[in-house]
Coordinates of C-alpha atoms and ligand atoms in Angstrom, one line a residue:
X1 CA 3.7 -7.6 31.9
X2 CA 5.6 -8.6 28.6
X3 CA 5.7 -5.4 26.2
X4 CA 6.8 -5.2 22.4
X5 CA 7.8 -2.0 21.2
X6 CA 7.9 -1.1 17.4
X7 CA 6.7 2.0 15.5
X8 CA 3.3 3.5 15.8
X9 CA 2.1 3.9 12.4
X10 CA -1.6 4.4 12.7
X11 CA -3.0 5.8 15.8
X12 CA -6.0 4.3 18.0
X13 CA -5.9 2.1 21.1
X14 CA -7.5 -1.3 21.4
X15 CA -7.6 -4.8 23.4
X16 CA -8.1 -8.0 21.4
X17 CA -6.9 -11.3 21.0
X18 CA -3.8 -12.6 18.7
X19 CA -4.4 -14.4 15.3
X20 CA -0.9 -15.0 13.6
X21 CA -1.0 -14.7 9.8
X22 CA 0.3 -18.2 8.7
X23 CA 3.6 -18.0 6.8
X24 CA 3.9 -18.4 3.1
X25 CA 3.9 -22.0 2.0
X26 CA 7.4 -23.1 1.0
X27 CA 8.0 -25.0 -2.2
X28 CA 8.3 -28.7 -1.8
X29 CA 12.0 -29.7 -2.7
X30 CA 12.5 -30.6 -6.3
X31 CA 12.4 -34.2 -6.8
X32 CA 10.8 -34.8 -3.3
X33 CA 9.6 -38.5 -3.3
X34 CA 6.8 -39.9 -1.3
X35 CA 8.0 -42.0 1.8
X36 CA 8.4 -45.4 1.2
X37 CA 5.8 -46.7 3.6
X38 CA 3.1 -44.7 1.3
X39 CA 1.5 -46.1 -1.4
X40 CA 0.7 -44.0 -4.8
X41 CA -3.1 -44.9 -4.2
X42 CA -2.5 -43.6 -0.3
X43 CA -1.0 -40.3 -1.8
X44 CA -3.5 -39.9 -4.3
X45 CA -6.5 -40.3 -1.9
X46 CA -4.5 -37.7 0.4
X47 CA -4.4 -35.4 -2.5
X48 CA -8.1 -35.6 -3.8
X49 CA -9.0 -35.4 0.0
X50 CA -6.8 -32.3 0.5
X51 CA -8.6 -30.8 -2.6
X52 CA -11.9 -31.1 -1.4
X53 CA -11.2 -29.7 2.0
X54 CA -9.7 -26.4 0.0
X55 CA -12.7 -26.2 -2.2
X56 CA -15.2 -26.6 0.7
X57 CA -13.2 -24.1 2.4
X58 CA -13.3 -21.7 -0.2
X59 CA -17.0 -22.5 -1.3
X60 CA -18.0 -21.8 2.4
X61 CA -16.2 -18.4 2.3
X62 CA -17.8 -17.4 -1.3
X63 CA -21.2 -18.3 0.5
X64 CA -20.4 -15.4 3.3
X65 CA -18.9 -12.9 0.5
X66 CA -20.3 -10.4 -1.8
X67 CA -19.8 -8.8 -4.8
X68 CA -16.5 -9.1 -6.7
X69 CA -14.8 -11.2 -4.0
X70 CA -17.7 -13.5 -4.1
X71 CA -17.0 -14.3 -7.7
X72 CA -13.0 -14.5 -7.4
X73 CA -14.0 -17.1 -4.5
X74 CA -16.3 -19.1 -6.4
X75 CA -14.0 -19.0 -9.4
X76 CA -11.0 -20.2 -6.9
X77 CA -13.3 -22.7 -5.3
X78 CA -13.9 -24.5 -9.0
X79 CA -10.1 -24.7 -9.3
X80 CA -9.4 -26.7 -6.2
X81 CA -11.1 -29.6 -7.7
X82 CA -10.1 -28.9 -11.5
X83 CA -9.8 -32.3 -13.3
X84 CA -6.6 -31.0 -15.1
X85 CA -5.0 -29.8 -12.3
X86 CA -5.6 -33.2 -10.2
X87 CA -4.9 -35.6 -12.8
X88 CA -1.7 -34.2 -13.9
X89 CA -0.9 -34.4 -10.3
X90 CA -1.8 -38.1 -10.0
X91 CA 0.1 -39.0 -12.8
X92 CA 3.3 -37.6 -11.1
X93 CA 2.3 -39.3 -8.0
X94 CA 2.3 -42.9 -10.1
X95 CA 5.9 -41.9 -10.8
X96 CA 6.9 -41.8 -7.0
X97 CA 6.6 -37.9 -6.9
X98 CA 5.3 -36.9 -3.3
X99 CA 1.8 -35.3 -3.4
X100 CA 3.0 -32.0 -2.4
X101 CA 5.4 -32.0 -5.2
X102 CA 3.3 -33.2 -7.6
X103 CA 0.2 -30.7 -7.0
X104 CA 3.0 -27.9 -7.0
X105 CA 4.3 -29.0 -10.6
X106 CA 0.8 -29.5 -12.0
X107 CA -0.2 -26.0 -10.7
X108 CA 2.6 -24.8 -12.1
X109 CA 2.1 -26.2 -15.7
X110 CA -1.8 -25.3 -15.5
X111 CA -1.1 -21.6 -14.6
X112 CA 1.4 -21.4 -17.1
X113 CA -1.1 -23.0 -19.9
X114 CA -3.7 -20.4 -18.4
X115 CA -1.3 -17.5 -18.6
X116 CA -0.3 -18.2 -22.4
X117 CA -4.1 -17.9 -23.1
X118 CA -4.1 -14.4 -22.1
X119 CA -7.1 -12.2 -21.2
X120 CA -9.5 -13.3 -18.8
X121 CA -8.1 -17.0 -18.4
X122 CA -4.4 -15.5 -17.8
X123 CA -5.9 -13.8 -14.7
X124 CA -6.8 -17.2 -13.5
X125 CA -3.4 -18.2 -13.3
X126 CA -2.9 -16.5 -9.8
X127 CA -5.6 -18.4 -8.5
X128 CA -4.5 -21.8 -9.6
X129 CA -1.3 -20.8 -7.8
X130 CA -3.3 -19.9 -4.6
X131 CA -5.2 -23.2 -4.8
X132 CA -2.0 -25.4 -5.0
X133 CA -0.5 -23.5 -2.1
X134 CA -3.9 -24.3 -0.3
X135 CA -3.6 -27.6 -0.9
X136 CA 0.1 -28.1 -0.2
X137 CA -0.6 -26.5 3.4
X138 CA -3.6 -29.0 3.9
X139 CA -1.4 -32.0 3.1
X140 CA 1.2 -30.8 5.5
X141 CA -1.3 -29.8 8.3
X142 CA -0.7 -26.3 8.4
X143 CA -2.7 -23.4 8.3
X144 CA -4.0 -22.1 5.1
X145 CA -2.0 -19.1 3.8
X146 CA -3.6 -15.7 3.8
X147 CA -5.3 -13.6 6.2
X148 CA -6.9 -16.3 8.7
X149 CA -10.5 -16.6 8.7
X150 CA -12.5 -16.0 12.2
X151 CA -16.2 -15.5 13.1
X152 CA -14.6 -13.3 16.2
X153 CA -12.7 -9.9 15.7
X154 CA -9.0 -10.1 16.4
X155 CA -5.6 -8.4 16.3
X156 CA -3.7 -9.6 13.2
X157 CA -0.2 -10.4 13.7
X158 CA 2.0 -11.2 10.5
X159 CA 5.6 -10.2 9.4
X160 CA 4.4 -7.7 6.9
X161 CA 1.3 -7.5 4.4
X162 CA 1.3 -7.1 0.9
X163 CA -0.7 -4.5 -1.2
X164 CA -2.7 -7.9 -2.3
X165 CA -3.5 -8.6 1.2
X166 CA -6.0 -5.6 1.5
X167 CA -8.6 -7.4 -0.9
X168 CA -9.0 -10.3 1.5
X169 CA -8.6 -8.2 4.8
X170 CA -12.0 -7.9 6.3
X171 CA -12.0 -4.4 8.4
X172 CA -15.1 -5.7 10.5
X173 CA -13.1 -8.7 11.8
X174 CA -9.4 -7.2 11.9
X175 CA -9.0 -4.8 15.1
X176 CA -5.5 -3.7 14.8
X177 CA -2.4 -4.7 12.7
X178 CA 1.1 -5.7 14.4
X179 CA 4.0 -6.6 12.3
X180 CA 7.4 -7.8 13.1
X181 CA 8.6 -6.4 9.8
X182 CA 7.7 -3.7 7.6
X183 CA 8.8 0.1 8.2
X184 CA 6.6 3.3 8.6
X185 CA 6.3 3.7 4.8
X186 CA 5.4 -0.2 4.2
X187 CA 2.2 -1.3 2.7
X188 CA 1.1 -2.4 6.4
X189 CA 1.4 1.0 7.2
X190 CA -0.7 2.3 4.6
X191 CA -3.5 -0.4 4.5
X192 CA -3.6 0.5 8.3
X193 CA -4.3 4.3 7.8
X194 CA -6.6 3.5 4.9
X195 CA -8.7 1.1 7.1
X196 CA -8.4 3.6 10.2
X197 CA -6.9 0.7 12.0
X198 CA -4.5 0.8 14.9
X199 CA -1.0 -0.5 13.8
X200 CA 2.3 -0.9 15.0
X201 CA 5.0 -2.2 12.7
X202 CA 8.7 -3.4 13.1
X203 CA 8.1 -4.9 16.5
X204 CA 10.5 -7.7 16.9
X205 CA 9.3 -10.6 18.9
X206 CA 5.4 -10.4 18.0
X207 CA 6.0 -13.6 15.7
X208 CA 6.2 -15.6 18.8
X209 CA 2.7 -14.5 20.5
X210 CA 0.4 -17.5 20.5
X211 CA -3.3 -17.4 18.8
X212 CA -5.6 -16.2 21.3
X213 CA -3.3 -14.1 23.5
X214 CA -4.8 -10.8 24.7
X215 CA -2.6 -7.9 23.7
X216 CA -3.1 -4.2 24.1
X217 CA -2.0 -2.1 21.2
X218 CA -1.3 1.6 20.9
X219 CA -0.9 2.6 17.4
X220 CA 0.5 6.1 18.4
X221 CA 3.1 5.1 20.8
X222 CA 4.0 1.8 18.9
X223 CA 3.6 -0.3 21.6
X224 CA 2.1 -4.1 22.3
X225 CA 1.7 -5.3 25.6
X226 CA 0.3 -8.9 26.7
X227 CA -2.4 -9.6 29.2
X228 CA -3.7 -5.4 29.5
X229 CA -5.0 -4.7 32.6
X230 CA -7.6 -1.8 34.3
X231 CA -4.9 0.8 33.2
X232 CA -5.1 -0.3 29.5
X233 CA -8.6 -0.5 29.5
X234 CA -8.8 2.8 31.0
X235 CA -6.6 4.1 27.9
X236 CA -8.7 2.4 25.4
X237 CA -11.9 4.1 26.7
X238 CA -10.0 7.7 26.6
X239 CA -9.3 7.1 23.0
X240 CA -12.9 6.2 21.7
X241 CA -14.1 9.3 23.6
X242 CA -11.2 11.4 22.0
X243 CA -12.0 9.9 18.7
X244 CA -15.6 10.7 19.0
X245 CA -14.9 14.4 19.9
X246 CA -12.7 14.6 16.5
X247 CA -15.0 16.6 14.2
X248 CA -15.6 15.5 10.4
X249 CA -13.2 17.5 8.2
X250 CA -14.9 20.5 7.0
X251 CA -13.8 20.4 3.5
X252 CA -11.4 23.5 3.6
X253 CA -7.8 22.5 4.5
X254 CA -6.1 25.9 6.3
X255 CA -3.8 27.2 8.8
X256 CA -5.5 29.2 11.8
X257 CA -4.7 32.4 9.9
X258 CA -6.5 31.4 6.8
X259 CA -3.6 30.0 4.7
X260 CA -5.3 27.5 2.4
X261 CA -3.6 23.9 2.0
X262 CA -5.9 21.8 0.0
X263 CA -6.3 18.3 1.8
X264 CA -6.5 15.7 -0.6
X265 CA -7.1 12.0 -0.7
X266 CA -4.8 9.2 -1.7
X267 CA -7.1 6.4 -3.4
X268 CA -6.7 3.3 -5.1
X269 CA -9.9 3.2 -7.2
X270 CA -13.6 4.1 -7.6
X271 CA -14.6 2.8 -4.2
X272 CA -12.1 4.6 -2.4
X273 CA -12.5 8.1 -4.2
X274 CA -16.4 7.8 -3.3
X275 CA -15.6 7.3 0.5
X276 CA -12.7 10.1 0.3
X277 CA -15.5 12.7 -1.2
X278 CA -18.0 11.8 1.6
X279 CA -15.1 12.3 4.0
X280 CA -14.8 15.9 2.5
X281 CA -11.8 15.3 0.3
X282 CA -10.9 18.8 -1.7
X283 CA -9.7 16.5 -4.5
X284 CA -7.3 13.3 -5.2
X285 CA -3.9 13.8 -5.0
X286 CA -2.8 10.5 -5.9
X287 CA -4.6 7.9 -7.6
X288 CA -2.1 4.9 -7.5
X289 CA -3.5 3.2 -10.6
X290 CA -1.6 0.1 -10.2
X291 CA -4.2 -0.8 -7.2
X292 CA -6.7 -1.0 -9.9
X293 CA -5.0 -4.0 -11.7
X294 CA -3.0 -5.7 -8.7
X295 CA -4.9 -8.9 -9.2
X296 CA -4.1 -8.8 -12.9
X297 CA -1.4 -11.1 -14.8
X298 CA -1.9 -9.2 -18.2
X299 CA -2.4 -5.4 -19.3
X300 CA -5.6 -4.1 -18.6
X301 CA -7.3 -3.1 -21.8
X302 CA -7.7 0.6 -22.7
X303 CA -11.6 0.2 -22.2
X304 CA -11.0 -1.5 -18.9
X305 CA -8.9 1.4 -18.2
X306 CA -11.0 4.0 -19.1
X307 CA -13.9 2.5 -16.8
X308 CA -11.4 2.2 -13.7
X309 CA -10.4 5.8 -14.1
X310 CA -13.8 7.6 -15.0
X311 CA -15.0 6.1 -11.8
X312 CA -12.7 8.0 -9.7
X313 CA -13.3 11.2 -11.8
X314 CA -17.1 10.9 -11.1
X315 CA -16.6 11.2 -7.8
X316 CA -15.1 14.4 -7.9
X317 CA -16.9 16.8 -10.3
X318 CA -15.1 20.2 -10.3
X319 CA -12.1 19.0 -8.5
X320 CA -8.6 18.2 -9.2
X321 CA -7.7 14.3 -9.6
X322 CA -4.1 13.5 -10.0
X323 CA -3.6 10.3 -11.9
X324 CA -0.2 8.4 -11.2
X325 CA 0.7 6.3 -14.1
X326 CA 1.5 2.6 -13.1
X327 CA 4.1 2.3 -10.5
X328 CA 5.0 -1.2 -11.1
X329 CA 8.0 -2.9 -9.4
X330 CA 9.5 -3.6 -5.9
X331 CA 6.8 -3.6 -3.4
X332 CA 4.2 -3.7 -6.2
X333 CA 5.1 -5.9 -8.8
X334 CA 2.6 -6.4 -11.7
X335 CA 3.3 -9.7 -13.4
X336 CA 3.0 -7.8 -17.0
X337 CA 5.7 -5.3 -16.2
X338 CA 7.8 -6.7 -13.5
X339 CA 10.9 -8.7 -14.0
X340 CA 11.0 -10.4 -10.5
X341 CA 14.5 -11.9 -10.9
X342 CA 16.3 -8.5 -10.6
X343 CA 18.7 -8.6 -7.5
X344 CA 17.5 -5.1 -6.0
X345 CA 13.9 -4.2 -7.1
X346 CA 13.7 -1.1 -5.3
X347 CA 16.8 0.0 -7.5
X348 CA 15.5 -1.7 -10.4
X349 CA 13.2 -1.1 -13.4
X350 CA 10.3 0.1 -11.6
X351 CA 7.7 3.0 -12.1
X352 CA 8.4 5.3 -15.1
X353 CA 11.4 3.1 -15.8
X354 CA 9.3 0.2 -17.2
X355 CA 8.5 2.2 -20.4
X356 CA 12.0 1.2 -21.2
X357 CA 11.9 -2.2 -20.8
X358 CA 8.2 -2.8 -22.0
X359 CA 7.3 0.3 -24.3
X360 CA 3.8 1.1 -25.2
X361 CA 2.3 0.2 -21.7
X362 CA 2.6 3.9 -20.8
X363 CA 1.3 5.2 -24.2
X364 CA -1.9 3.3 -23.6
X365 CA -2.3 4.1 -20.4
X366 CA -1.8 7.9 -21.2
X367 CA -4.5 7.3 -24.2
X368 CA -6.7 5.7 -21.7
X369 CA -6.4 8.5 -19.0
X370 CA -7.0 10.8 -21.8
X371 CA -10.2 9.1 -22.8
X372 CA -11.6 9.0 -19.5
X373 CA -10.7 12.6 -18.9
X374 CA -12.5 13.8 -22.1
X375 CA -15.9 15.1 -20.8
X376 CA -15.4 14.1 -17.4
X377 CA -16.4 16.5 -14.6
X378 CA -13.0 16.6 -12.9
X379 CA -9.9 18.4 -13.3
X380 CA -7.7 15.6 -14.5
X381 CA -3.5 15.9 -13.9
X382 CA -1.1 13.1 -14.5
X383 CA 2.2 12.4 -13.1
X384 CA 4.7 9.8 -13.6
X385 CA 6.5 7.9 -10.6
X386 CA 10.3 7.3 -9.8
X387 CA 11.4 10.5 -12.2
X388 CA 15.2 10.9 -11.8
X389 CA 16.5 13.3 -14.6
X390 CA 15.3 16.5 -16.4
X391 CA 15.3 14.4 -19.5
X392 CA 12.8 11.9 -18.2
X393 CA 10.5 14.5 -16.8
X394 CA 10.7 16.3 -20.5
X395 CA 9.9 12.9 -22.4
X396 CA 7.0 12.4 -20.0
X397 CA 5.6 15.8 -20.4
X398 CA 5.8 15.3 -24.3
X399 CA 4.2 12.0 -24.2
X400 CA 1.0 13.6 -22.3
X401 CA 0.8 16.3 -24.7
X402 CA 0.6 13.8 -27.5
X403 CA -2.0 12.2 -25.5
X404 CA -3.9 15.3 -25.0
X405 CA -3.3 15.3 -21.3
X406 CA -2.7 19.3 -20.4
X407 CA -1.2 19.2 -16.9
X408 CA 1.4 17.0 -16.7
X409 CA 3.8 16.2 -13.6
X410 CA 6.4 14.1 -11.7
X411 CA 6.6 12.7 -8.5
X412 CA 9.9 13.5 -6.6
X413 CA 10.9 10.1 -4.9
X414 CA 14.6 10.2 -5.9
X415 CA 16.9 12.4 -4.2
X416 CA 18.1 13.5 -7.9
X417 CA 14.7 14.9 -8.3
X418 CA 14.6 16.8 -5.3
X419 CA 18.1 18.4 -6.1
X420 CA 17.0 19.3 -9.6
X421 CA 13.3 20.2 -8.9
X422 CA 13.8 23.8 -10.3
X423 CA 15.1 22.3 -13.7
X424 CA 12.8 19.5 -13.8
X425 CA 9.8 22.3 -13.0
X426 CA 10.9 24.0 -16.3
X427 CA 9.5 20.6 -18.1
X428 CA 6.4 20.0 -16.1
X429 CA 3.5 21.7 -14.3
X430 CA 3.9 20.1 -11.0
X431 CA 5.5 18.0 -8.6
X432 CA 4.2 15.6 -5.9
X433 CA 6.8 14.4 -3.0
X434 CA 6.4 10.9 -2.6
X435 CA 7.8 10.8 0.8
X436 CA 7.6 7.0 1.2
X437 CA 10.3 6.7 -1.7
X438 CA 12.1 9.6 -1.0
X439 CA 12.9 8.7 2.4
X440 CA 14.1 4.8 1.4
X441 CA 16.1 6.4 -1.0
X442 CA 17.7 9.2 0.9
X443 CA 18.5 7.3 3.8
X444 CA 19.5 3.9 1.7
X445 CA 17.2 1.9 4.0
X446 CA 14.7 -0.6 2.1
X447 CA 10.9 0.7 3.4
X448 CA 9.9 -2.9 3.8
X449 CA 12.7 -3.7 6.3
X450 CA 11.4 -3.5 9.8
X451 CA 15.1 -3.4 11.1
X452 CA 15.6 -0.4 9.4
X453 CA 12.5 1.3 10.6
X454 CA 14.3 4.2 12.3
X455 CA 16.1 5.1 9.4
X456 CA 12.8 4.8 7.4
X457 CA 11.3 7.7 9.0
X458 CA 10.3 11.0 6.9
X459 CA 11.0 13.1 10.1
X460 CA 14.7 12.3 9.0
X461 CA 16.4 15.7 9.0
X462 CA 17.8 15.0 5.6
X463 CA 14.3 14.0 4.0
X464 CA 13.0 17.5 5.5
X465 CA 16.0 19.2 3.9
X466 CA 15.1 17.7 0.5
X467 CA 11.5 18.8 0.8
X468 CA 12.6 22.1 1.6
X469 CA 14.8 22.2 -1.4
X470 CA 12.2 20.8 -3.8
X471 CA 10.1 24.1 -2.8
X472 CA 13.2 26.2 -3.1
X473 CA 13.2 25.0 -6.5
X474 CA 9.8 25.7 -7.4
X475 CA 10.4 29.1 -6.1
X476 CA 13.5 29.7 -8.1
X477 CA 11.7 28.6 -11.3
X478 CA 9.4 31.6 -10.8
X479 CA 6.1 30.4 -11.6
X480 CA 4.7 29.3 -8.5
X481 CA 4.4 25.7 -9.6
X482 CA 2.6 23.7 -7.0
X483 CA 4.9 21.2 -4.8
X484 CA 2.4 18.8 -3.0
X485 CA 3.3 15.9 -0.6
X486 CA 1.5 12.5 -1.6
X487 CA 3.5 10.1 0.8
X488 CA 2.4 8.6 4.1
X489 CA 4.1 11.8 5.8
X490 CA 1.4 14.1 4.9
X491 CA -1.2 11.8 6.9
X492 CA 0.7 12.5 10.0
X493 CA -1.0 15.4 11.6
X494 CA 2.3 16.5 13.3
X495 CA 4.7 16.2 10.4
X496 CA 1.8 17.7 8.1
X497 CA 2.1 21.0 10.1
X498 CA 6.0 20.8 9.5
X499 CA 5.3 20.2 5.9
X500 CA 3.2 23.2 5.5
X501 CA 5.8 25.1 7.2
X502 CA 8.3 24.2 4.7
X503 CA 6.2 25.5 2.1
X504 CA 4.4 22.5 0.6
X505 CA 1.0 23.7 -1.2
X506 CA -1.3 20.7 -0.7
X507 CA -1.5 17.5 1.4
X508 CA -2.7 14.1 -0.1
X509 CA -3.3 11.3 2.5
X510 CA -5.6 8.6 3.3
X511 CA -9.0 10.0 3.7
X512 CA -9.2 8.6 7.3
X513 CA -6.5 11.1 8.2
X514 CA -8.1 14.1 6.8
X515 CA -10.1 15.1 10.0
X516 CA -7.1 14.7 12.1
X517 CA -4.7 16.5 9.7
X518 CA -7.3 19.3 9.1
X519 CA -7.7 19.8 13.0
X520 CA -4.0 20.2 14.0
X521 CA -3.4 22.1 10.9
X522 CA -6.2 24.8 11.9
X523 CA -4.4 25.0 15.5
X524 CA -1.5 27.0 14.1
X525 CA -1.0 30.1 12.1
X526 CA 1.5 29.9 8.7
X527 CA 4.2 31.7 10.8
X528 CA 3.9 28.9 13.7
X529 CA 4.1 26.3 11.2
X530 CA 7.1 27.8 9.7
X531 CA 8.7 28.1 13.2
X532 CA 8.0 24.6 13.8
X533 CA 9.6 23.4 10.5
X534 CA 12.7 24.9 11.4
X535 CA 12.9 23.5 14.8
X536 CA 12.5 20.0 13.0
X537 CA 15.1 20.8 10.2
X538 CA 17.5 21.7 12.8
X539 CA 17.0 18.4 14.9
X540 CA 19.7 15.9 15.3
X541 CA 17.7 12.8 14.1
X542 CA 14.1 11.9 13.4
X543 CA 13.1 11.3 17.2
X544 CA 14.4 14.9 18.0
X545 CA 12.6 16.4 15.4
X546 CA 9.4 14.6 16.3
X547 CA 9.5 15.3 20.0
X548 CA 10.5 18.9 19.5
X549 CA 7.4 19.5 17.3
X550 CA 5.0 17.2 19.2
X551 CA 5.9 19.2 22.4
X552 CA 4.8 22.5 20.6
X553 CA 1.4 21.2 19.5
X554 CA -1.1 21.3 22.8
X555 CA -4.1 20.1 20.7
X556 CA -2.7 16.6 20.3
X557 CA -3.3 15.8 23.8
X558 CA -6.7 16.7 23.3
X559 CA -7.3 14.6 20.2
X560 CA -5.7 11.6 21.8
X561 CA -3.1 11.7 18.8
Ligands
PEP601 C1 5.7 7.4 -2.2 O1 6.4 6.9 -2.3 O2 5.4 8.2 -1.2 C2 4.3 7.5 -2.8 C3 3.1 8.1 -2.4 O3 4.3 6.1 -3.7 P1 3.9 4.6 -3.0 O4 3.9 4.7 -1.7 O5 2.8 4.2 -4.2 O6 5.2 4.3 -3.6
MG602 MG1 6.6 5.8 -4.2

């Protein structure tokens, strides 16, 4: 049996057939001419035919969709046959340009024109670029970009997924995610956990799997096996049984001896928030506000933001909701904030730093959050991402005060912030450890790179020491200010125990992980958690830390984790 191994990032065992995510459509070379055997009329006819096929395909998808995605698909389908788009391309074809290059260039001009119009029209610029890529794929006879459409459920195999892919991923069709790239903190991992899909990332070789191949995926072990047999079928059946016995989270996170650790949810908007509340989340520990506006080319208005945030607040009356200000850049580019030409986006102008290059956006966002918080039933806290210095924390707290927001905090994602946590907590009311970025910056390993997945583990003892140091900073500061964790580390039920043992006060995770984290946490006392934290801290490497702690938690076997 052919096996692939990678990093298991979302538990679950399943058997299904593979569908490869098509590679992104590459730009046709500048100046590409049509072949000498093709006439301009023939090239024009091919282009028109391709645009019709793309339009029909998008219309078909729109007919099957509902709500916001239906509207977006309908608008995109109209774009595919847009006279302006096609006319400009036909003109270029008449000068000898290849059909692919012609539609590419005319798409770019139309997108730029829409962008310059601003507002709603600017948001349609992305649709034009999507349409031109689809037409080029059709002209080349290769599959359309994006998540494949299928009437049958399938296991999606890709190089990596971007946050924007979440919008088109139908959880009723996708059984599991397998990627050759991506790391444990990549967005593929985050998407998989949010949707409760088994997932394996950083599995070299899976790109070669042919569509339709039957595979077994084990999202805890991090393995993918081709042509599974009776053994694998039995493992899937055992997993389904264990998943059924996992009780729903009862709404109170605590250790066996009653040490309370509120279990909060990471959400990207109101829909997530409503689901999280249903699943018993004790509040929101991270509202990723950039997820409300990923599709946008332009800054959302204050009114639009108020509506988006209030939808989340309304789901948690009387509970804490931590709003993170826009974390644009690197793996989450936002066209109105991100300079895509930076050579090292992860080390560039991202998160809080965008206030340097695009002043005003943060101020308006804080106004929107404060407006949404007025008369809101939720207790609204607000925090900034990517804080690296004490001064940045102080400046952010001052901006929050001016906006009327009373509980400012910052994320600890950069090692400098962990090292100076005591002084930072002198400026703000709480910190939240973003272990995804904290790991990438501590280990100097891009969180999106599958080849560095082993380095990119929050189990790395160096990362655990920085978490311990952050908690020590809060203790030294003397006011018992909360230190939460909102990175993916909190969604790992085994690591969650270690984090509690290190003294973390709250854990925020995708709502699907609440029941597993809650159950494992309830199986240990606080002293046991402290002992397990010491075992992990003193391990030689990430694997040893994880293996040591797992060996001490008998409940994992029972829960199939
Ligand atoms: C993190 O870095 O841990 C985090 C929670 O932020 P994001 O994953 O959105 O970068
Ligand atoms: Mg982060």
